[in-house]
Amino acid sequence: MSYKNFPMVPRVIFGRGGFNQLSEILAPKRLSMNAPFIYIIDDVFKNNSWLTSRIPLAYSDKIIFVSTKEEPKTSQVDDLVEDIILTTKELPSGIIGIGGGSALDLAKAVSIMLTNEGEAKDYQGWDLVKHAAIYHVGIPTISGTGAEVSRTTVLIGPEKKLGINSDFTPFDQVILDSELTKDIPTDQWFFTGMDCYIHCIESLTGTYLNAFSQTYGNMALELCKEVFLENSLTDIESQEKLMMASWHGGMSIAYSQVGVAHAMSYPLAYLLGIKHGVGNCIVFDHLEEFYPEGVKLFKAMKKKHQIVLPKGLCANLRDEEIDKMISIALNLVPLWENALGKNWKSIITPKKLKELYLKM
């Protein structure tokens, strides 16, 4: 039997204030004065000097602020790559992504596309990337997506929402500094944290489950319960635990897969522009049939933090729009297989999916 030989993030710093070590981390990686470091940063930090003033710019290094109001698109990656190629004398020394899952995914995708020909949409799928990415660093400022540790970069393309899943996608260096997560609004903190929680439920109840995934998944799930259900945590303790839950949740799906919620939320992002964490929550809220215990606990967390989910999203969609969503969802075969087994098509039919979407 042949086992998948997955890459890990080779270097990681964990601890409050770890961001301040960025300069010493990058210095040995600089290829030349004309090979800049490019910082891809969530534009929510545009006027945040507390963070931006600590970025160690030198020579022709530059910051590119990116909007993360919508899910990252393949066209956005192509535009960033073109901009970098046209404005730098040499290939960059590295790409540093700072922000939530969208900014981190953009940084991973850009680092890949700087060394691979064609357009980003050509690489949506599994193991399509031919050449190693340039050096890239991930610095999450919100916890939950697992983007800092995963081998995928999830993008909306012209035809689908699907990741660039490859051995060249994971970051070469990650800095986990929970202090960077201190000013997140409650609803965003909840939705992104639930992405991690739902990762765990889908991984731990899936048919792909193994001891590797189970070990990381159980750890992440327990941390999520502590963060979202206990009153005894301090803010700092909660921030650090959720950051580690995100890391372990991302690791838990490295050797397994996500499931029904992710398969159904991808089309919500593609067609309606619903942010990933919000979409997962909207879908998961209706999945008692597949994850009875997980959904029960999710509803308790939702109630505790007074979260109100959007309703009626699909009520006024045309039939062809619903059909498009169903088509995108059904194409995510590994997710359904993990959730429901080899005979998943006998359980999940287009009719069944349509009924579920119309509840949302």
C-alpha angles and dihedrals in degrees: 000000000000119000125205111257101216123193120232130207098271098206132033136168118202124189145078110286092021088125088073089069093064094101094055091044093053100040096080091045096059108114097195143327089271095049104081132197109241117210115206104196134178105252090230083085094053093109096028105108091174087074106023095049089061095057108110101228117180137163108348097341113142144192121227113193113209129198113238096181086111131035114276114270132210088235090055090054091049091050092050092049092049091049092051094047092048096047104041127073093213137018106285120263088230150331119242117197117201120181140042129326094295095054091044092049091049091051092050093047094047092050089054097044093051088069102031125071125236131027130320091247089064089067100048103122140046124323098341096131112104105185133048116260121242117263110294135184128199123208112177118206094185129037131230114055096083087218089132091067107024130103093227137078110201115219138171109233131184091273108023150359106252138139132248093240110191146131088249095057103078118095120259090218134016128192114203105194109162091195087076089065097055100103101047116135113246097246093050091046089052098046094047092043089052089056085065093044092050090047087058097047092048094046096044095049096041130109090236091063117135136162092270094055094037094055094052093038094053091049092050092046093052091049090050091052091051093048098044103033107032127080096196099079123102117225091254093048091048092049093050094045094049090048089055091044089056091050094048093042089054090049092049092064095045090086097027133027144245122256150205099339094052093043090054098040095054091070090049088059094043097049104025103025092238111167113250099245093046091046092052091052094047091052098039091054087069100043103089088125091064103027107024098164094038093051092046090055091044091055090051091052091047091052094046092054094039094237117171116200123213114258137201094030095145099031096099100034119125118245092251090054092051089047090053091052091048091049092051092047095048091052091065091086100164091055093053092043091052092047101043109011133244093315094055093127090068089057103037111051128166087254091054092049092049091053090051095047092050089058090060 
